[in-house]
């Protein structure tokens, strides 16, 4: 059962209701970060009369019976949409967000130069991996904590909030000390222990779609975060495994309008991993925005050919600036048309 609470009630009235429900021994989630306050009651077998009683409380706006397996992530819970706020960036609003930066933090000089350049080009957030999920154990695994320190320095210099990946449960506390948004990578989308632990930090989360995950599995992974009391969740489509070897993955842009219909969570697209080829990144960036994405995650490098990781799919800052300019035009063109 899901309760939408009245936004005009006082927060202490919301909390009093949550406390009372928990005192009854009910399993309750309270979400308030990203929009209208919502309470999920997960205890099975509650009588209809109980729902009717709750519906009569002045603090309760509506009582919903979830119609989808992802109960809290379903669009009906917050039809107006969730907005994730990070510093001055607002993900899920009208302005497309641009998350840009190197695949991997390689050195102080590399990161600081790229950070300044992406800010100049119009990025709203800085990305960069300190812990990398590499297919081969012999590939560069990232700078670890030193990478996090460098990201914090880049944030200080540019004012851009930082997005960085957390690979396993043991790193969550450390990465959360540095990151503004914790990224869950494609390979970890179904690492449920990690999802639970990341949810508990209360920090915004960027949840990448598993490259072999269905949309329902992806939304159920988001549900782990929401059920853990964290509604600061941004979905990221990054391509799925297909049969075509000419591109790295198949960027599933169907997922964008579909997920916007199915869920209230904001959705961004990563055309860098989705294509694997920098020449395709501008076109697919614009296509993603035309499809209704709330923003983009783009890999950018000063000298893409020399990047230690994912250079083939990294664009340079001048291309980023052009993408940002055109993204705004595309967004304006589809504004009143691409809705849910
Ligand atoms: C990344 O963003 O650098 C990354 C590793 O992405 P994914 O998890 O989508 O492969
Ligand atoms: Mn990468």
CSV table of C-alpha atoms and ligand atoms in Angstrom, one decimal:
chain,number,residue,atom,x,y,z
A,1,UNK,CA,0.0,0.0,0.0
A,2,UNK,CA,1.3,3.5,-0.9
A,3,UNK,CA,0.2,6.7,0.8
A,4,UNK,CA,0.7,10.0,-0.9
A,5,UNK,CA,0.8,12.6,1.9
A,6,UNK,CA,-0.5,16.1,1.6
A,7,UNK,CA,2.4,18.5,0.8
A,8,UNK,CA,0.7,21.3,2.7
A,9,UNK,CA,0.8,19.3,6.0
A,10,UNK,CA,3.7,20.0,8.3
A,11,UNK,CA,6.7,17.6,8.0
A,12,UNK,CA,6.3,16.8,11.7
A,13,UNK,CA,2.8,15.5,10.9
A,14,UNK,CA,4.2,13.3,8.2
A,15,UNK,CA,6.8,12.0,10.6
A,16,UNK,CA,4.2,11.4,13.3
A,17,UNK,CA,2.3,9.2,11.0
A,18,UNK,CA,5.4,7.2,10.0
A,19,UNK,CA,6.3,6.7,13.6
A,20,UNK,CA,2.8,5.5,14.5
A,21,UNK,CA,2.8,3.0,11.6
A,22,UNK,CA,6.2,1.7,12.6
A,23,UNK,CA,5.0,1.4,16.2
A,24,UNK,CA,2.3,-0.9,15.0
A,25,UNK,CA,5.2,-3.1,13.7
A,26,UNK,CA,4.6,-2.3,10.0
A,27,UNK,CA,7.4,-2.3,7.5
A,28,UNK,CA,7.3,1.3,6.3
A,29,UNK,CA,9.3,3.4,3.8
A,30,UNK,CA,9.1,7.2,3.9
A,31,UNK,CA,10.3,9.2,0.9
A,32,UNK,CA,10.5,12.9,0.9
A,33,UNK,CA,13.7,14.0,-0.9
A,34,UNK,CA,12.6,14.3,-4.5
A,35,UNK,CA,9.0,15.6,-4.5
A,36,UNK,CA,5.7,14.9,-2.9
A,37,UNK,CA,6.0,13.0,0.4
A,38,UNK,CA,5.2,9.3,0.0
A,39,UNK,CA,4.8,6.4,2.5
A,40,UNK,CA,5.1,2.8,1.4
A,41,UNK,CA,3.7,0.1,3.7
A,42,UNK,CA,5.1,-3.3,2.7
A,43,UNK,CA,3.6,-5.6,5.3
A,44,UNK,CA,1.5,-8.1,3.3
A,45,UNK,CA,-2.2,-8.9,4.0
A,46,UNK,CA,-3.4,-5.7,5.5
A,47,UNK,CA,-7.2,-5.5,5.6
A,48,UNK,CA,-9.1,-3.1,3.2
A,49,UNK,CA,-10.6,-1.4,6.3
A,50,UNK,CA,-7.1,-0.3,7.4
A,51,UNK,CA,-6.6,1.4,4.0
A,52,UNK,CA,-9.9,3.1,4.3
A,53,UNK,CA,-9.0,4.4,7.8
A,54,UNK,CA,-5.7,5.7,6.5
A,55,UNK,CA,-7.5,7.5,3.6
A,56,UNK,CA,-9.5,9.4,6.1
A,57,UNK,CA,-6.5,10.9,7.9
A,58,UNK,CA,-6.2,14.6,7.2
A,59,UNK,CA,-2.4,14.2,6.4
A,60,UNK,CA,-3.1,11.6,3.7
A,61,UNK,CA,-4.0,12.7,0.2
A,62,UNK,CA,-4.5,9.3,-1.5
A,63,UNK,CA,-4.1,5.6,-0.8
A,64,UNK,CA,-2.8,3.6,-3.8
A,65,UNK,CA,-2.7,-0.1,-4.3
A,66,UNK,CA,0.5,-0.7,-6.3
A,67,UNK,CA,-0.2,-2.0,-9.8
A,68,UNK,CA,3.4,-2.8,-10.7
A,69,UNK,CA,6.1,-4.9,-9.1
A,70,UNK,CA,8.2,-1.8,-8.6
A,71,UNK,CA,5.8,-0.2,-6.2
A,72,UNK,CA,7.5,3.0,-5.1
A,73,UNK,CA,9.2,3.7,-8.5
A,74,UNK,CA,6.0,3.6,-10.4
A,75,UNK,CA,4.9,6.8,-12.1
A,76,UNK,CA,1.5,6.7,-10.3
A,77,UNK,CA,3.2,7.3,-7.0
A,78,UNK,CA,4.5,10.7,-8.1
A,79,UNK,CA,2.8,11.6,-11.4
A,80,UNK,CA,4.5,15.0,-11.4
A,81,UNK,CA,8.0,13.4,-11.4
A,82,UNK,CA,10.9,13.3,-9.0
A,83,UNK,CA,13.6,15.9,-9.1
A,84,UNK,CA,17.0,15.1,-7.8
A,85,UNK,CA,18.9,18.2,-6.6
A,86,UNK,CA,22.7,18.2,-6.3
A,87,UNK,CA,24.2,21.6,-5.6
A,88,UNK,CA,22.9,23.9,-8.2
A,89,UNK,CA,22.1,21.0,-10.6
A,90,UNK,CA,18.5,19.8,-10.9
A,91,UNK,CA,18.0,16.4,-12.5
A,92,UNK,CA,14.4,15.8,-13.7
A,93,UNK,CA,13.6,19.4,-14.3
A,94,UNK,CA,13.2,21.3,-17.6
A,95,UNK,CA,16.9,21.9,-18.2
A,96,UNK,CA,18.9,18.9,-19.5
A,97,UNK,CA,21.8,18.1,-17.2
A,98,UNK,CA,25.2,17.4,-18.7
A,99,UNK,CA,27.4,15.0,-16.7
A,100,UNK,CA,30.8,15.1,-18.3
A,101,UNK,CA,34.4,14.1,-17.6
A,102,UNK,CA,36.9,11.4,-18.2
A,103,UNK,CA,36.0,7.7,-17.9
A,104,UNK,CA,38.8,7.4,-15.4
A,105,UNK,CA,40.8,9.7,-13.2
A,106,UNK,CA,44.3,9.2,-14.5
A,107,UNK,CA,46.4,12.0,-12.9
A,108,UNK,CA,45.9,15.4,-11.2
A,109,UNK,CA,46.8,17.3,-14.3
A,110,UNK,CA,44.5,15.2,-16.5
A,111,UNK,CA,41.5,15.6,-14.2
A,112,UNK,CA,41.9,19.3,-13.5
A,113,UNK,CA,42.3,20.2,-17.1
A,114,UNK,CA,39.3,18.2,-18.2
A,115,UNK,CA,37.2,19.5,-15.3
A,116,UNK,CA,37.9,23.1,-16.3
A,117,UNK,CA,37.2,22.3,-19.9
A,118,UNK,CA,33.9,20.6,-19.3
A,119,UNK,CA,32.7,23.4,-17.1
A,120,UNK,CA,33.6,25.9,-19.8
A,121,UNK,CA,31.8,23.7,-22.3
A,122,UNK,CA,28.6,23.9,-20.2
A,123,UNK,CA,28.6,20.7,-18.1
A,124,UNK,CA,26.6,20.8,-14.9
A,125,UNK,CA,28.3,17.9,-13.2
A,126,UNK,CA,31.7,16.3,-13.4
A,127,UNK,CA,32.1,12.5,-13.8
A,128,UNK,CA,35.3,10.4,-13.3
A,129,UNK,CA,36.0,6.9,-12.1
A,130,UNK,CA,38.4,6.3,-9.2
A,131,UNK,CA,37.4,2.6,-8.9
A,132,UNK,CA,36.9,1.0,-12.3
A,133,UNK,CA,35.0,-2.2,-13.1
A,134,UNK,CA,37.4,-3.6,-15.8
A,135,UNK,CA,36.7,-6.7,-17.7
A,136,UNK,CA,40.3,-7.8,-17.4
A,137,UNK,CA,42.0,-8.0,-14.0
A,138,UNK,CA,45.2,-6.8,-15.8
A,139,UNK,CA,43.6,-3.5,-17.0
A,140,UNK,CA,44.1,-0.2,-15.1
A,141,UNK,CA,41.8,-0.4,-12.1
A,142,UNK,CA,41.7,3.3,-11.2
A,143,UNK,CA,43.6,5.4,-8.7
A,144,UNK,CA,41.3,4.5,-5.8
A,145,UNK,CA,41.2,6.9,-2.9
A,146,UNK,CA,43.8,9.2,-4.5
A,147,UNK,CA,41.3,9.5,-7.4
A,148,UNK,CA,38.6,10.5,-5.0
A,149,UNK,CA,40.8,13.2,-3.5
A,150,UNK,CA,41.5,14.6,-7.0
A,151,UNK,CA,37.8,14.6,-7.8
A,152,UNK,CA,37.2,16.6,-4.6
A,153,UNK,CA,39.9,19.1,-5.6
A,154,UNK,CA,38.3,19.4,-9.1
A,155,UNK,CA,35.0,20.1,-7.5
A,156,UNK,CA,36.5,22.8,-5.3
A,157,UNK,CA,38.1,24.4,-8.3
A,158,UNK,CA,35.2,24.3,-10.7
A,159,UNK,CA,32.1,24.2,-8.4
A,160,UNK,CA,30.9,21.2,-10.3
A,161,UNK,CA,29.3,18.4,-8.2
A,162,UNK,CA,31.0,15.0,-8.8
A,163,UNK,CA,29.6,11.7,-9.9
A,164,UNK,CA,31.8,8.6,-9.3
A,165,UNK,CA,31.3,4.9,-9.2
A,166,UNK,CA,31.2,2.7,-6.1
A,167,UNK,CA,32.1,-0.9,-6.8
A,168,UNK,CA,31.5,-2.8,-3.7
A,169,UNK,CA,29.9,-2.6,-0.3
A,170,UNK,CA,33.2,-2.1,1.5
A,171,UNK,CA,33.9,1.1,-0.3
A,172,UNK,CA,30.5,2.8,0.2
A,173,UNK,CA,31.4,4.8,3.2
A,174,UNK,CA,34.6,6.1,1.7
A,175,UNK,CA,33.2,6.9,-1.7
A,176,UNK,CA,30.2,8.6,-0.1
A,177,UNK,CA,32.6,11.0,1.8
A,178,UNK,CA,33.7,12.4,-1.5
A,179,UNK,CA,30.9,11.9,-4.1
A,180,UNK,CA,27.9,14.1,-4.6
A,181,UNK,CA,26.3,11.3,-6.6
A,182,UNK,CA,27.1,7.6,-6.2
A,183,UNK,CA,27.2,5.8,-9.4
A,184,UNK,CA,26.1,2.1,-9.6
A,185,UNK,CA,27.6,0.6,-12.7
A,186,UNK,CA,26.0,-1.6,-15.2
A,187,UNK,CA,27.7,-4.7,-13.9
A,188,UNK,CA,26.5,-4.0,-10.4
A,189,UNK,CA,22.9,-3.1,-11.2
A,190,UNK,CA,21.8,-6.4,-9.5
A,191,UNK,CA,24.2,-6.3,-6.6
A,192,UNK,CA,21.4,-6.0,-4.1
A,193,UNK,CA,23.7,-5.8,-1.0
A,194,UNK,CA,25.4,-2.8,-2.7
A,195,UNK,CA,22.1,-1.2,-3.6
A,196,UNK,CA,20.9,-1.5,0.0
A,197,UNK,CA,24.1,0.0,1.4
A,198,UNK,CA,24.2,2.9,-1.1
A,199,UNK,CA,20.5,3.6,-0.4
A,200,UNK,CA,21.3,4.0,3.3
A,201,UNK,CA,23.8,6.8,2.7
A,202,UNK,CA,20.9,9.0,1.7
A,203,UNK,CA,23.1,10.4,-1.1
A,204,UNK,CA,21.8,10.7,-4.7
A,205,UNK,CA,22.4,7.7,-6.8
A,206,UNK,CA,22.9,7.2,-10.5
A,207,UNK,CA,21.8,3.7,-11.4
A,208,UNK,CA,23.0,2.5,-14.7
A,209,UNK,CA,21.0,-0.2,-16.5
A,210,UNK,CA,22.6,-3.6,-16.5
A,211,UNK,CA,23.6,-4.3,-20.1
A,212,UNK,CA,21.6,-7.5,-20.0
A,213,UNK,CA,18.8,-6.2,-17.8
A,214,UNK,CA,15.2,-5.8,-18.8
A,215,UNK,CA,13.5,-2.5,-18.0
A,216,UNK,CA,11.5,-4.2,-15.3
A,217,UNK,CA,14.7,-5.6,-13.7
A,218,UNK,CA,16.2,-2.1,-13.9
A,219,UNK,CA,13.2,-0.5,-12.2
A,220,UNK,CA,13.2,-3.2,-9.5
A,221,UNK,CA,16.9,-2.4,-8.9
A,222,UNK,CA,15.8,1.2,-8.4
A,223,UNK,CA,13.0,-0.1,-6.1
A,224,UNK,CA,15.8,-1.5,-3.8
A,225,UNK,CA,17.0,2.1,-3.4
A,226,UNK,CA,13.6,3.6,-2.9
A,227,UNK,CA,12.5,0.8,-0.4
A,228,UNK,CA,15.7,1.7,1.4
A,229,UNK,CA,14.3,5.2,2.0
A,230,UNK,CA,16.3,6.9,-0.8
A,231,UNK,CA,14.3,8.6,-3.6
A,232,UNK,CA,17.3,10.6,-4.9
A,233,UNK,CA,17.6,8.2,-7.8
A,234,UNK,CA,18.6,8.9,-11.4
A,235,UNK,CA,18.3,6.2,-14.0
A,236,UNK,CA,20.9,5.9,-16.7
A,237,UNK,CA,20.4,4.1,-20.0
A,238,UNK,CA,23.8,3.0,-21.2
A,239,UNK,CA,23.1,0.5,-23.9
A,240,UNK,CA,22.4,-3.2,-23.9
A,241,UNK,CA,24.1,-6.3,-25.4
A,242,UNK,CA,23.0,-6.9,-28.9
A,243,UNK,CA,24.2,-9.0,-31.9
A,244,UNK,CA,26.0,-6.1,-33.7
A,245,UNK,CA,29.7,-6.0,-33.2
A,246,UNK,CA,30.1,-2.7,-35.1
A,247,UNK,CA,29.1,-0.7,-32.0
A,248,UNK,CA,30.0,-1.5,-28.4
A,249,UNK,CA,26.4,-1.8,-27.2
A,250,UNK,CA,23.0,-1.1,-28.5
A,251,UNK,CA,21.8,2.2,-27.1
A,252,UNK,CA,18.2,1.4,-26.2
A,253,UNK,CA,16.5,4.8,-26.7
A,254,UNK,CA,13.0,3.1,-26.5
A,255,UNK,CA,13.8,2.8,-22.9
A,256,UNK,CA,13.7,6.6,-22.4
A,257,UNK,CA,10.0,7.4,-23.2
A,258,UNK,CA,9.0,4.0,-21.8
A,259,UNK,CA,10.7,4.5,-18.5
A,260,UNK,CA,9.3,8.0,-18.3
A,261,UNK,CA,5.9,6.5,-18.7
A,262,UNK,CA,6.5,3.7,-16.2
A,263,UNK,CA,8.4,5.6,-13.5
A,264,UNK,CA,8.6,9.1,-11.9
A,265,UNK,CA,12.4,8.9,-11.6
A,266,UNK,CA,14.5,11.1,-13.9
A,267,UNK,CA,16.4,9.3,-16.7
A,268,UNK,CA,19.7,10.2,-18.4
A,269,UNK,CA,21.5,8.6,-21.3
A,270,UNK,CA,25.1,7.6,-21.7
A,271,UNK,CA,25.9,7.5,-25.5
A,272,UNK,CA,29.6,7.0,-24.8
A,273,UNK,CA,29.2,3.5,-23.5
A,274,UNK,CA,26.1,3.0,-25.6
A,275,UNK,CA,28.0,3.4,-28.8
A,276,UNK,CA,31.6,2.9,-28.0
A,277,UNK,CA,32.5,5.3,-30.9
A,278,UNK,CA,33.1,9.0,-30.4
A,279,UNK,CA,31.8,9.8,-33.9
A,280,UNK,CA,28.4,8.5,-33.0
A,281,UNK,CA,28.2,10.3,-29.6
A,282,UNK,CA,26.9,13.7,-30.9
A,283,UNK,CA,24.0,12.2,-32.9
A,284,UNK,CA,23.0,9.9,-30.2
A,285,UNK,CA,23.2,12.6,-27.6
A,286,UNK,CA,20.7,14.7,-29.5
A,287,UNK,CA,18.5,11.6,-30.2
A,288,UNK,CA,18.4,10.9,-26.4
A,289,UNK,CA,17.3,14.4,-25.7
A,290,UNK,CA,14.7,14.2,-28.4
A,291,UNK,CA,13.4,11.0,-26.9
A,292,UNK,CA,12.9,12.8,-23.6
A,293,UNK,CA,16.0,12.2,-21.6
A,294,UNK,CA,16.6,14.6,-18.7
A,295,UNK,CA,20.2,14.7,-19.4
A,296,UNK,CA,23.4,13.0,-20.7
A,297,UNK,CA,26.4,11.4,-19.3
A,298,UNK,CA,29.4,11.9,-21.6
A,299,UNK,CA,33.0,10.7,-21.5
A,300,UNK,CA,35.3,13.6,-22.3
A,301,UNK,CA,39.1,13.7,-22.6
A,302,UNK,CA,41.6,16.5,-23.6
A,303,UNK,CA,43.5,13.9,-25.7
A,304,UNK,CA,41.0,11.1,-26.3
A,305,UNK,CA,43.6,9.0,-28.2
A,306,UNK,CA,45.8,8.8,-25.2
A,307,UNK,CA,43.1,8.1,-22.6
A,308,UNK,CA,44.0,5.1,-20.4
A,309,UNK,CA,40.4,3.9,-20.5
A,310,UNK,CA,37.6,4.3,-23.1
A,311,UNK,CA,39.5,6.8,-25.3
A,312,UNK,CA,37.7,5.4,-28.4
A,313,UNK,CA,34.4,6.6,-27.1
A,314,UNK,CA,35.6,9.9,-25.5
A,315,UNK,CA,34.8,13.2,-27.2
A,316,UNK,CA,37.0,16.3,-26.8
A,317,UNK,CA,35.8,19.5,-25.0
A,318,UNK,CA,35.1,21.4,-28.2
A,319,UNK,CA,32.7,18.6,-29.3
A,320,UNK,CA,31.1,18.7,-25.9
A,321,UNK,CA,30.5,22.5,-26.2
A,322,UNK,CA,28.8,21.9,-29.6
A,323,UNK,CA,26.7,19.0,-28.2
A,324,UNK,CA,25.6,21.2,-25.3
A,325,UNK,CA,24.6,24.0,-27.6
A,326,UNK,CA,22.6,21.7,-29.9
A,327,UNK,CA,21.1,19.8,-26.9
A,328,UNK,CA,19.5,23.0,-25.8
A,329,UNK,CA,18.0,23.6,-29.2
A,330,UNK,CA,16.7,20.0,-29.4
A,331,UNK,CA,15.2,20.3,-26.0
A,332,UNK,CA,13.4,23.5,-26.9
A,333,UNK,CA,12.1,21.9,-30.1
A,334,UNK,CA,10.6,18.9,-28.4
A,335,UNK,CA,9.5,20.6,-25.2
A,336,UNK,CA,5.8,20.6,-25.5
A,337,UNK,CA,5.6,17.5,-27.6
A,338,UNK,CA,7.7,14.9,-25.7
A,339,UNK,CA,5.8,14.5,-22.5
A,340,UNK,CA,4.5,11.5,-20.6
B,1,LIG,C1,31.4,4.2,-16.6
B,1,LIG,O1,30.5,5.0,-16.5
B,1,LIG,O2,32.6,4.5,-16.7
B,1,LIG,C2,31.1,2.8,-16.7
B,1,LIG,C3,32.0,1.8,-16.3
B,1,LIG,O3,29.9,2.5,-17.2
B,1,LIG,P1,29.0,1.2,-17.2
B,1,LIG,O4,28.9,0.7,-15.8
B,1,LIG,O5,27.7,1.6,-17.9
B,1,LIG,O6,29.8,0.2,-18.1
B,2,LIG,MN1,34.0,4.3,-19.3
